[in-house]
Amino acid sequence: YYLHNYKVFGKITILGEFLAISAVSMCLMFIIVDLGQPMRAFNVVIHPTPNSMLFWDMIVLNGYLFLNVVVGWSVLEAERNGVAPPKWVKPLIYISIPWAFGIHTVTAYLYCGLPGRHFWLTAILAPRFLASAFAAGPAMIILLALIMRRFTSFDAGKEAIQGIARIVTYALIANVFFFACEVFVAMYSNIPGHLVHLKYLFFGLHGHGVLVPWMWTSLALMLLAIVLLLIPATRRNEAFLAFSCIILFIGIWIDKGLGMISGGFIPSPLHHVNEYVPTVPEIIISIGVYAAGFLILTVLYKIAITVKQEVSGQA
């Protein structure tokens, strides 16, 4: 919208910016959880290590959070006051666009920079992260826009929703294609370090296969979503569109959250199979982080809808 002045996305842009704020906030909370103690996060600031990818990950995540808070709030405030956004906002908008690519790229580099884990040691991991982000993120925006149309007076517009649906379709196809490239390289070249992880994820290994049904479910959901989104009739039907967005979001979450992370650890570099099952405290903490993210999202969307209702009432 900002870069190409595509007016159709005008009403829905603020939803994407506020969704980014809640999503990045959850990312930072999960990093603090992974570090074990909140105080350890300050070591990144007190003792910066530019040779560490975690250092750059903290920079891009905090930077993108700052950019979206400033840009989103400034644009919304200008809309409420009936004036144009300040001129200093536009450079921040242009900076935030490549920065959005940076957060997913640096996150991928955290994994593909580890030579001891062959499953992650691939240059296509960053494009896979970007493709899945451009599929899952807009899919969530579509779902939120449909929910707000149902329960509030805010309507993002059918043309805007359909435009985002096309973006989701292309990104999801790219995500599945990139994964298919990984499978081809591993299987055709018969690279043991890569092949063994795929065998574990989709067929099991040495009698262990807790993730096998999850991975086939993920693949089936993404392929079904592609079919539904490619057919114009089902894509334009908002019931099918919502269903497609839900199943592709679940499929990508399984693929990235369970398959890619756990699959990189199993088997270990010593070829031991130690399957991972989350403990009750880990599940509770994860639910707490998701709850905090949805709370932030709810508050921000409530503010945005209220402002837009005020503006439309004044008009």
XYZ file of N, CA and C in Angstrom, residues 136 139 217-226 240-254:
81
model
N 1.280 -17.520 5.841
C 0.585 -17.591 7.123
C 0.156 -16.218 7.636
N -2.792 -14.845 5.700
C -3.934 -15.719 5.999
C -4.564 -15.335 7.333
N -0.145 -34.940 7.919
C -1.293 -34.049 8.083
C -0.958 -32.643 7.603
N 0.234 -32.168 7.952
C 0.672 -30.838 7.515
C 0.712 -30.747 5.996
N 1.312 -31.741 5.365
C 1.420 -31.736 3.902
C 0.036 -31.793 3.248
N -0.851 -32.636 3.792
C -2.201 -32.754 3.232
C -2.967 -31.442 3.372
N -2.843 -30.785 4.520
C -3.550 -29.519 4.742
C -3.065 -28.433 3.792
N -1.755 -28.350 3.589
C -1.229 -27.321 2.687
C -1.624 -27.587 1.240
N -1.595 -28.847 0.818
C -1.994 -29.177 -0.554
C -3.482 -28.923 -0.773
N -4.296 -29.254 0.217
C -5.730 -28.992 0.114
C -6.001 -27.490 0.041
N -5.269 -26.723 0.841
C -5.436 -25.268 0.819
C -5.055 -24.693 -0.542
N -3.993 -25.230 -1.133
C -3.579 -24.759 -2.469
C -4.687 -25.007 -3.489
N -15.243 -20.929 2.225
C -14.117 -21.746 1.784
C -12.789 -21.020 2.002
N -12.797 -19.698 1.803
C -11.569 -18.924 2.005
C -11.130 -18.993 3.458
N -12.060 -18.818 4.383
C -11.728 -18.896 5.808
C -11.220 -20.292 6.161
N -11.888 -21.318 5.643
C -11.454 -22.700 5.888
C -10.044 -22.926 5.344
N -9.779 -22.415 4.140
C -8.453 -22.573 3.534
C -7.378 -21.899 4.383
N -7.678 -20.697 4.864
C -6.704 -19.974 5.687
C -6.427 -20.701 7.000
N -7.458 -21.290 7.576
C -7.282 -22.018 8.839
C -6.404 -23.245 8.639
N -6.706 -24.036 7.608
C -5.945 -25.280 7.427
C -4.514 -24.997 6.969
N -4.307 -23.950 6.166
C -2.921 -23.661 5.758
C -2.125 -23.130 6.937
N -2.774 -22.365 7.825
C -2.078 -21.861 9.006
C -1.670 -23.020 9.908
N -2.575 -23.962 10.107
C -2.256 -25.138 10.923
C -1.151 -25.957 10.265
N -1.255 -26.143 8.942
C -0.249 -26.914 8.221
C 1.134 -26.300 8.311
N 1.216 -24.979 8.147
C 2.516 -24.303 8.234
C 3.046 -24.344 9.661
N 2.158 -24.203 10.646
C 2.594 -24.267 12.048
C 3.195 -25.641 12.358
N 2.562 -26.693 11.873
C 3.109 -28.044 12.085
C 4.445 -28.180 11.363
